[in-house]
PDB file of C-alpha atoms in Angstrom:
ATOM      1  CA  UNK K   1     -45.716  30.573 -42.035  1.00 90.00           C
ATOM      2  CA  UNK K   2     -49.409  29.609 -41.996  1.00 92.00           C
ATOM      3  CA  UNK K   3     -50.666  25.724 -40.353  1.00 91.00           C
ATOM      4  CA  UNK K   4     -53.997  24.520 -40.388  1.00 90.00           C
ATOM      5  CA  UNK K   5     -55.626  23.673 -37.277  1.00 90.00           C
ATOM      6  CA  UNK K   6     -59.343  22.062 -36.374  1.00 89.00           C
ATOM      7  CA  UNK K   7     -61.878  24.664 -36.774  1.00 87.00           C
ATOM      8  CA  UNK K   8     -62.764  24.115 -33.578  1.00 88.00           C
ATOM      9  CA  UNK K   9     -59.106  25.686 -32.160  1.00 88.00           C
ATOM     10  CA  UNK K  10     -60.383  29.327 -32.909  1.00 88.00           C
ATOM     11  CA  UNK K  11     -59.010  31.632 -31.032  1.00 89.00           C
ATOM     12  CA  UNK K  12     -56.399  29.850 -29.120  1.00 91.00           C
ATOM     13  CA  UNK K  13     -53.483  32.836 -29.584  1.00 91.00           C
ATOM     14  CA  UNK K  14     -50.723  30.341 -28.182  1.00 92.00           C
ATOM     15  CA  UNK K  15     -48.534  29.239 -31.096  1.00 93.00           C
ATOM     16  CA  UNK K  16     -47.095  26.225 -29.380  1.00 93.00           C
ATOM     17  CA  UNK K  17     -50.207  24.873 -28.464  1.00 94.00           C
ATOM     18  CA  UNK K  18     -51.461  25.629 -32.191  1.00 94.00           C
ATOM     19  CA  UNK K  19     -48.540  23.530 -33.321  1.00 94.00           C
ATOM     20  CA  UNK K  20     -49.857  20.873 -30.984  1.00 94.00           C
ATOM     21  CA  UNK K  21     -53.035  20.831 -31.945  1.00 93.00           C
ATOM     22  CA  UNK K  22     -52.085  20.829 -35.782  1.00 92.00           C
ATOM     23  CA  UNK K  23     -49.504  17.750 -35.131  1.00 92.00           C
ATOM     24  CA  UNK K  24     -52.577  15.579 -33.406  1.00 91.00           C
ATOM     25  CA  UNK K  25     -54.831  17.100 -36.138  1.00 90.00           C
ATOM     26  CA  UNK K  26     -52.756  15.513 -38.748  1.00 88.00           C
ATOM     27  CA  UNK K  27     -51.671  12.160 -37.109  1.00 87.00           C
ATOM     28  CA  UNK K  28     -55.578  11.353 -36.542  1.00 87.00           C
ATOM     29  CA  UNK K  29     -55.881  11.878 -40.445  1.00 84.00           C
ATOM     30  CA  UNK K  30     -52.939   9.886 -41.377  1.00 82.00           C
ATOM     31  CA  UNK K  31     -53.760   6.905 -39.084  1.00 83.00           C
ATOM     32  CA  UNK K  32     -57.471   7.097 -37.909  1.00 83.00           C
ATOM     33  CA  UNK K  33     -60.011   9.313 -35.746  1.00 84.00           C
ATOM     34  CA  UNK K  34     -61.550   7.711 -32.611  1.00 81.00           C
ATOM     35  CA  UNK K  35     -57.904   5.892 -31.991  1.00 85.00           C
ATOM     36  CA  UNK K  36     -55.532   6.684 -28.911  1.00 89.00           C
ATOM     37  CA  UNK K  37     -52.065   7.777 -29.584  1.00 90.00           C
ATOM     38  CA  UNK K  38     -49.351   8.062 -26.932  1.00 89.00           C
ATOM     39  CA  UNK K  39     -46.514  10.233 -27.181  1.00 89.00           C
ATOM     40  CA  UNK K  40     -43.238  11.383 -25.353  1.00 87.00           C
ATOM     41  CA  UNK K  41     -44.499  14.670 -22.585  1.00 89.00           C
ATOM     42  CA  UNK K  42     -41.020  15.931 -23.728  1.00 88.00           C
ATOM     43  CA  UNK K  43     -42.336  16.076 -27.515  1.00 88.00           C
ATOM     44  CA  UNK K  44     -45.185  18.011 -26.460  1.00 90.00           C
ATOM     45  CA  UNK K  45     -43.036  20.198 -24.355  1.00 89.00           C
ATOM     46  CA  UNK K  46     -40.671  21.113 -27.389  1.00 88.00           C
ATOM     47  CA  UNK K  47     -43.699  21.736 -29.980  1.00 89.00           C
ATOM     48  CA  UNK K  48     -45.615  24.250 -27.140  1.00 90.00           C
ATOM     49  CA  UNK K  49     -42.053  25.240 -25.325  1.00 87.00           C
ATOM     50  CA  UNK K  50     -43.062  24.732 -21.383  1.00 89.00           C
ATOM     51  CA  UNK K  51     -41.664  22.155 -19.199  1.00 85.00           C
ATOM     52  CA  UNK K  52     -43.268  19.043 -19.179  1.00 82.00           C
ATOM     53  CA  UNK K  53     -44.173  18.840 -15.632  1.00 86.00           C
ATOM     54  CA  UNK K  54     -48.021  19.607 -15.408  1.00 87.00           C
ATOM     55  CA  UNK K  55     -48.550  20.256 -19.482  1.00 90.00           C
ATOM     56  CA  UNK K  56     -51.183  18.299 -19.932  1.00 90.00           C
ATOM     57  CA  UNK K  57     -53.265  20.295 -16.907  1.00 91.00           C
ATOM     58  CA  UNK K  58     -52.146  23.318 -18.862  1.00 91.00           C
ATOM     59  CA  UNK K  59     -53.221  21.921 -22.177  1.00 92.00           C
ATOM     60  CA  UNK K  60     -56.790  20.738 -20.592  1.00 90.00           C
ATOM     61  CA  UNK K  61     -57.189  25.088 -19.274  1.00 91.00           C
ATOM     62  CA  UNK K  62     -58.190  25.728 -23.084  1.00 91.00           C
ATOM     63  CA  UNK K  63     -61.829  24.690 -23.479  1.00 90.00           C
ATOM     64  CA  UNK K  64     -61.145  24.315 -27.313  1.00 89.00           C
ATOM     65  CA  UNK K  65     -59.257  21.334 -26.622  1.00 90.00           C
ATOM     66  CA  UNK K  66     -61.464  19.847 -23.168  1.00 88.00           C
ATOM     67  CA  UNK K  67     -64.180  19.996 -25.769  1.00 88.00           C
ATOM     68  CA  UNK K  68     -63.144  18.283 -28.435  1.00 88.00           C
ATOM     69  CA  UNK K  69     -59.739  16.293 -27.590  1.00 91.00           C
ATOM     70  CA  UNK K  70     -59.288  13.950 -24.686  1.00 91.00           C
ATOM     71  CA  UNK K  71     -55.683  14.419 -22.838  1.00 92.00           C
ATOM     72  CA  UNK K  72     -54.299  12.093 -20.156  1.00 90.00           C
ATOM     73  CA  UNK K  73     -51.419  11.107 -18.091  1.00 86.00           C
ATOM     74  CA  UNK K  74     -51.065   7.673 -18.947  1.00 76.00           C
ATOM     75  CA  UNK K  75     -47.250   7.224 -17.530  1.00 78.00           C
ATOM     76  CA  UNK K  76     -44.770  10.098 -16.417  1.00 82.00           C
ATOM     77  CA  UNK K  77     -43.564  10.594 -19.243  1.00 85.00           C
ATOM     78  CA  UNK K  78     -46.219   9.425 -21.385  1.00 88.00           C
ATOM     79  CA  UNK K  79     -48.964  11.982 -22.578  1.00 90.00           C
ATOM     80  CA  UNK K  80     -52.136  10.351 -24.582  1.00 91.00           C
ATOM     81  CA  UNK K  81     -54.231  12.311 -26.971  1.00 92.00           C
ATOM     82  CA  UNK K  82     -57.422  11.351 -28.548  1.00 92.00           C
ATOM     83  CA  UNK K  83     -59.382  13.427 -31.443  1.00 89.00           C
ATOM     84  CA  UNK K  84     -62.910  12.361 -32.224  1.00 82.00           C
ATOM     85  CA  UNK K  85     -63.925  12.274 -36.037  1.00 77.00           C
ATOM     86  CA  UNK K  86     -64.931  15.702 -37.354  1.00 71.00           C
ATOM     87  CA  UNK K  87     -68.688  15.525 -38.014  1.00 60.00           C
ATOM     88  CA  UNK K  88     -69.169  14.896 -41.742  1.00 55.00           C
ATOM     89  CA  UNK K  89     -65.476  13.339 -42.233  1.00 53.00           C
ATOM     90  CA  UNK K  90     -65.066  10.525 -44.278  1.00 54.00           C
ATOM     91  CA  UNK K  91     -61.648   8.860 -45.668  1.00 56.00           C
ATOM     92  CA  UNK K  92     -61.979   9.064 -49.466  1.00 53.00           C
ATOM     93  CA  UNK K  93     -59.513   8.599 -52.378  1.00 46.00           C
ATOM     94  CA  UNK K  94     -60.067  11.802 -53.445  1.00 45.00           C
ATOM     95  CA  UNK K  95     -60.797  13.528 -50.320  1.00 49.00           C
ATOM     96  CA  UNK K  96     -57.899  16.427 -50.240  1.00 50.00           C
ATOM     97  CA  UNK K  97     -56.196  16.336 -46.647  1.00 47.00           C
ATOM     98  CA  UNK K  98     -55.736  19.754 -45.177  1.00 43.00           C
ATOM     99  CA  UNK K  99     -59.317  21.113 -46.554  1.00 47.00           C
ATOM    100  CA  UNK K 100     -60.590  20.728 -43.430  1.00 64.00           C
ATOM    101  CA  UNK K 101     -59.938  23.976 -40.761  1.00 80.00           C
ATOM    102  CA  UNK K 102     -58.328  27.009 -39.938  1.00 88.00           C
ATOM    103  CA  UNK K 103     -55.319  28.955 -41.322  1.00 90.00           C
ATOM    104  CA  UNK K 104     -53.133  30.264 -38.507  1.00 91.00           C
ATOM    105  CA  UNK K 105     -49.607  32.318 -38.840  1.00 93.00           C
ATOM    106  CA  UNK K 106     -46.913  31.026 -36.855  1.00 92.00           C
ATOM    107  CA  UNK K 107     -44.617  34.209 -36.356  1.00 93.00           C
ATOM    108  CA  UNK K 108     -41.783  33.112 -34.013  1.00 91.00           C
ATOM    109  CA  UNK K 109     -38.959  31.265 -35.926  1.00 90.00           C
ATOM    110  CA  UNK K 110     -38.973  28.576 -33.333  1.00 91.00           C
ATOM    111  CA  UNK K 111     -42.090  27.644 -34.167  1.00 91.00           C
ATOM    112  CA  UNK K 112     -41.882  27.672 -37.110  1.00 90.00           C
ATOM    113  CA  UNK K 113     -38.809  25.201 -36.693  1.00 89.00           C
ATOM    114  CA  UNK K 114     -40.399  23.044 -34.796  1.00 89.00           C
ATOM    115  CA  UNK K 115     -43.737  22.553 -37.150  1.00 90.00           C
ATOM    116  CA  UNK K 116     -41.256  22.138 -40.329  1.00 88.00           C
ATOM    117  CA  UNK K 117     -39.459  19.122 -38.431  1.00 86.00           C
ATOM    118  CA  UNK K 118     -42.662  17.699 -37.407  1.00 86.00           C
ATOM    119  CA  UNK K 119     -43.715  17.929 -40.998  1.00 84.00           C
ATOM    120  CA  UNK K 120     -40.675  16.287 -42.190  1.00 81.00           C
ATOM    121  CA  UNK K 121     -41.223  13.650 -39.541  1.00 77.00           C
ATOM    122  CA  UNK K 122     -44.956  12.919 -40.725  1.00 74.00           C
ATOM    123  CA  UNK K 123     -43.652  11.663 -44.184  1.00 70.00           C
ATOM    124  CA  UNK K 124     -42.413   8.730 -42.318  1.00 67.00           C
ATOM    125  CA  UNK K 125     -44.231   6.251 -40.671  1.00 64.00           C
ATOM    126  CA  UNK K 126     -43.776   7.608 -36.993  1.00 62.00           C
ATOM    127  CA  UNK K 127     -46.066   5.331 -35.332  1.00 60.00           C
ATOM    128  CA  UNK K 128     -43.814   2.760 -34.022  1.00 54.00           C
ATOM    129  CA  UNK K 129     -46.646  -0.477 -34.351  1.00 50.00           C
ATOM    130  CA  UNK K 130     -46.039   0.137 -38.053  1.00 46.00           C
ATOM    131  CA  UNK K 131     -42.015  -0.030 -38.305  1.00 44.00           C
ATOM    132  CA  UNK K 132     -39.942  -3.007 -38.866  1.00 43.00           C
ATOM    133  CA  UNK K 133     -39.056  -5.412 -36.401  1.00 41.00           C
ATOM    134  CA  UNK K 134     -35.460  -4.864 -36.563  1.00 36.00           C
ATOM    135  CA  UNK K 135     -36.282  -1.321 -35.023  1.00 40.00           C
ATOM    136  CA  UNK K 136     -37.381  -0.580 -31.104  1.00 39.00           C
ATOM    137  CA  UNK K 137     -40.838  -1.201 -31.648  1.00 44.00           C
ATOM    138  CA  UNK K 138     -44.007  -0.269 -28.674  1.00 51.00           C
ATOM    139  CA  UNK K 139     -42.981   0.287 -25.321  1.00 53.00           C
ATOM    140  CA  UNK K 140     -42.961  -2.608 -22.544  1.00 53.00           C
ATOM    141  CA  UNK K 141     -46.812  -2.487 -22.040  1.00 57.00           C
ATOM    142  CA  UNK K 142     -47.505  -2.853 -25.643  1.00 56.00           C
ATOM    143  CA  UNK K 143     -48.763   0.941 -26.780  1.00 56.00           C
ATOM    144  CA  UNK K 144     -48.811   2.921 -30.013  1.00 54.00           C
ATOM    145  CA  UNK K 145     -45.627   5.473 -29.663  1.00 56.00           C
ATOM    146  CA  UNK K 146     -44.188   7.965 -31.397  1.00 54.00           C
ATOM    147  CA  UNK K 147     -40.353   7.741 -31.999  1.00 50.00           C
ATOM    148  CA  UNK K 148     -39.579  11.359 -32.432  1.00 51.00           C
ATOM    149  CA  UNK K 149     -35.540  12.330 -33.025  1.00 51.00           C
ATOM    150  CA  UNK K 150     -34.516  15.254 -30.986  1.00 52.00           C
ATOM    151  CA  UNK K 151     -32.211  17.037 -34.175  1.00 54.00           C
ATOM    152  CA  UNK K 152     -35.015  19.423 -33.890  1.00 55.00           C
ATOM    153  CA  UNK K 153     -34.231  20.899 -30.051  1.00 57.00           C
ATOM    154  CA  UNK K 154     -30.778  21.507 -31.127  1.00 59.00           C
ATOM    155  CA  UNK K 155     -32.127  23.619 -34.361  1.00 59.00           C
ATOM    156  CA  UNK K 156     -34.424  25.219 -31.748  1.00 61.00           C
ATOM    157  CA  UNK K 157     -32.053  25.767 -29.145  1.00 64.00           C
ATOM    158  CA  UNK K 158     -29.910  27.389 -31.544  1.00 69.00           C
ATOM    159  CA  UNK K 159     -32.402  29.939 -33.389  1.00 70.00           C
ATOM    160  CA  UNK K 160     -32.848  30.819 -29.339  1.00 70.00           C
ATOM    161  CA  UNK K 161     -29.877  31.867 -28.520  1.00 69.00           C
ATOM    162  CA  UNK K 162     -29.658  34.034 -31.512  1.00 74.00           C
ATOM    163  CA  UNK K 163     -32.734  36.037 -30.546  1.00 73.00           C
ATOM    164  CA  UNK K 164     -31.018  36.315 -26.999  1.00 68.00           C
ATOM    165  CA  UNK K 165     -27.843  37.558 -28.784  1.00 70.00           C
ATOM    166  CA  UNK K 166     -29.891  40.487 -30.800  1.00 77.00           C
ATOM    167  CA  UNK K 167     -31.341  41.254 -27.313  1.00 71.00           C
ATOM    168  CA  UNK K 168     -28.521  41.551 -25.961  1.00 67.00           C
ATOM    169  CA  UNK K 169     -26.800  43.464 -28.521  1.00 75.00           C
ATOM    170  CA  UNK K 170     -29.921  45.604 -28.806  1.00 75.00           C
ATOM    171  CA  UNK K 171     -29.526  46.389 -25.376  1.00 68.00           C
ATOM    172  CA  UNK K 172     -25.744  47.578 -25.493  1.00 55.00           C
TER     173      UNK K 172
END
């Protein structure tokens, strides 16, 4: 399975923190460049699969991202990700989304899970500003979230254990 990325991610080998990357990538051209977006650490640690704790230190090591994304620690569980508008990027009507960037193969199945959920969850409106008021809307100080399900870390979870069980039975 192939995701675009920035062309500014070359060379980052890590597939979870390409599926990252891609995820922020394509939020900032649904809803806007040079805006902040807050979302769940424990989102980010099922898209790049390490613990939350210290993730966005870990993140911040590739000099891709210090260079062109700015990461903070806005709560404890609260990571906040900003990507500045590409150099020569403008929002058309006929401006083709996806143009833009790098091809890169995601080869582990859990990856692979995980970006086809997030795509499934980016053809709804997943900042919660935007939803109804009937629905939980921003957090108590008032911030853009996202309201990810997690139906995905079960799927995940499960496509793990399988690979343990080959191991395993590989190993008998």
């Amino acid at each position: 399975m192939k995701i675009k990325v920035p062309t500014w991610a070359i060379g980052i080998e890590d597939q979870g923190v390409n599926v990252f990357i891609a995820f922020a990538s394509r939020v900032c051209q649904l809803y806007g460049y040079d805006s902040q977006y807050y979302i769940s650490k424990d989102d980010v640690s099922r898209m790049t699969n390490k613990t939350s704790q210290g993730i966005v230190e870990w993140l911040r090591s590739y000099p891709q991202i210090e260079d062109n994304m700015q990461l903070g620690d806005l709560l404890d569980t609260t990571l906040i990700f900003e990507i500045t508008r590409p150099i020569g990027y403008r929002k058309k009507s006929n401006y083709k989304e996806g143009m833009v960037g790098i091809e890169v193969e995601l080869t582990d199945v859990r990856y692979q899970i995980a970006w086809s959920y997030l795509l499934g969850t980016l053809n709804h409106n997943i900042i919660s500003e935007n939803q109804s008021k009937s629905s939980h809307n921003n957090n108590t100080f008032g911030m853009q979230a996202f309201q990810i399900t997690r139906e995905a870390a079960s799927y995940i979870k499960v496509s793990d254990r399988k690979a343990m069980r080959e191991k395993y039975d590989d190993i008998k």
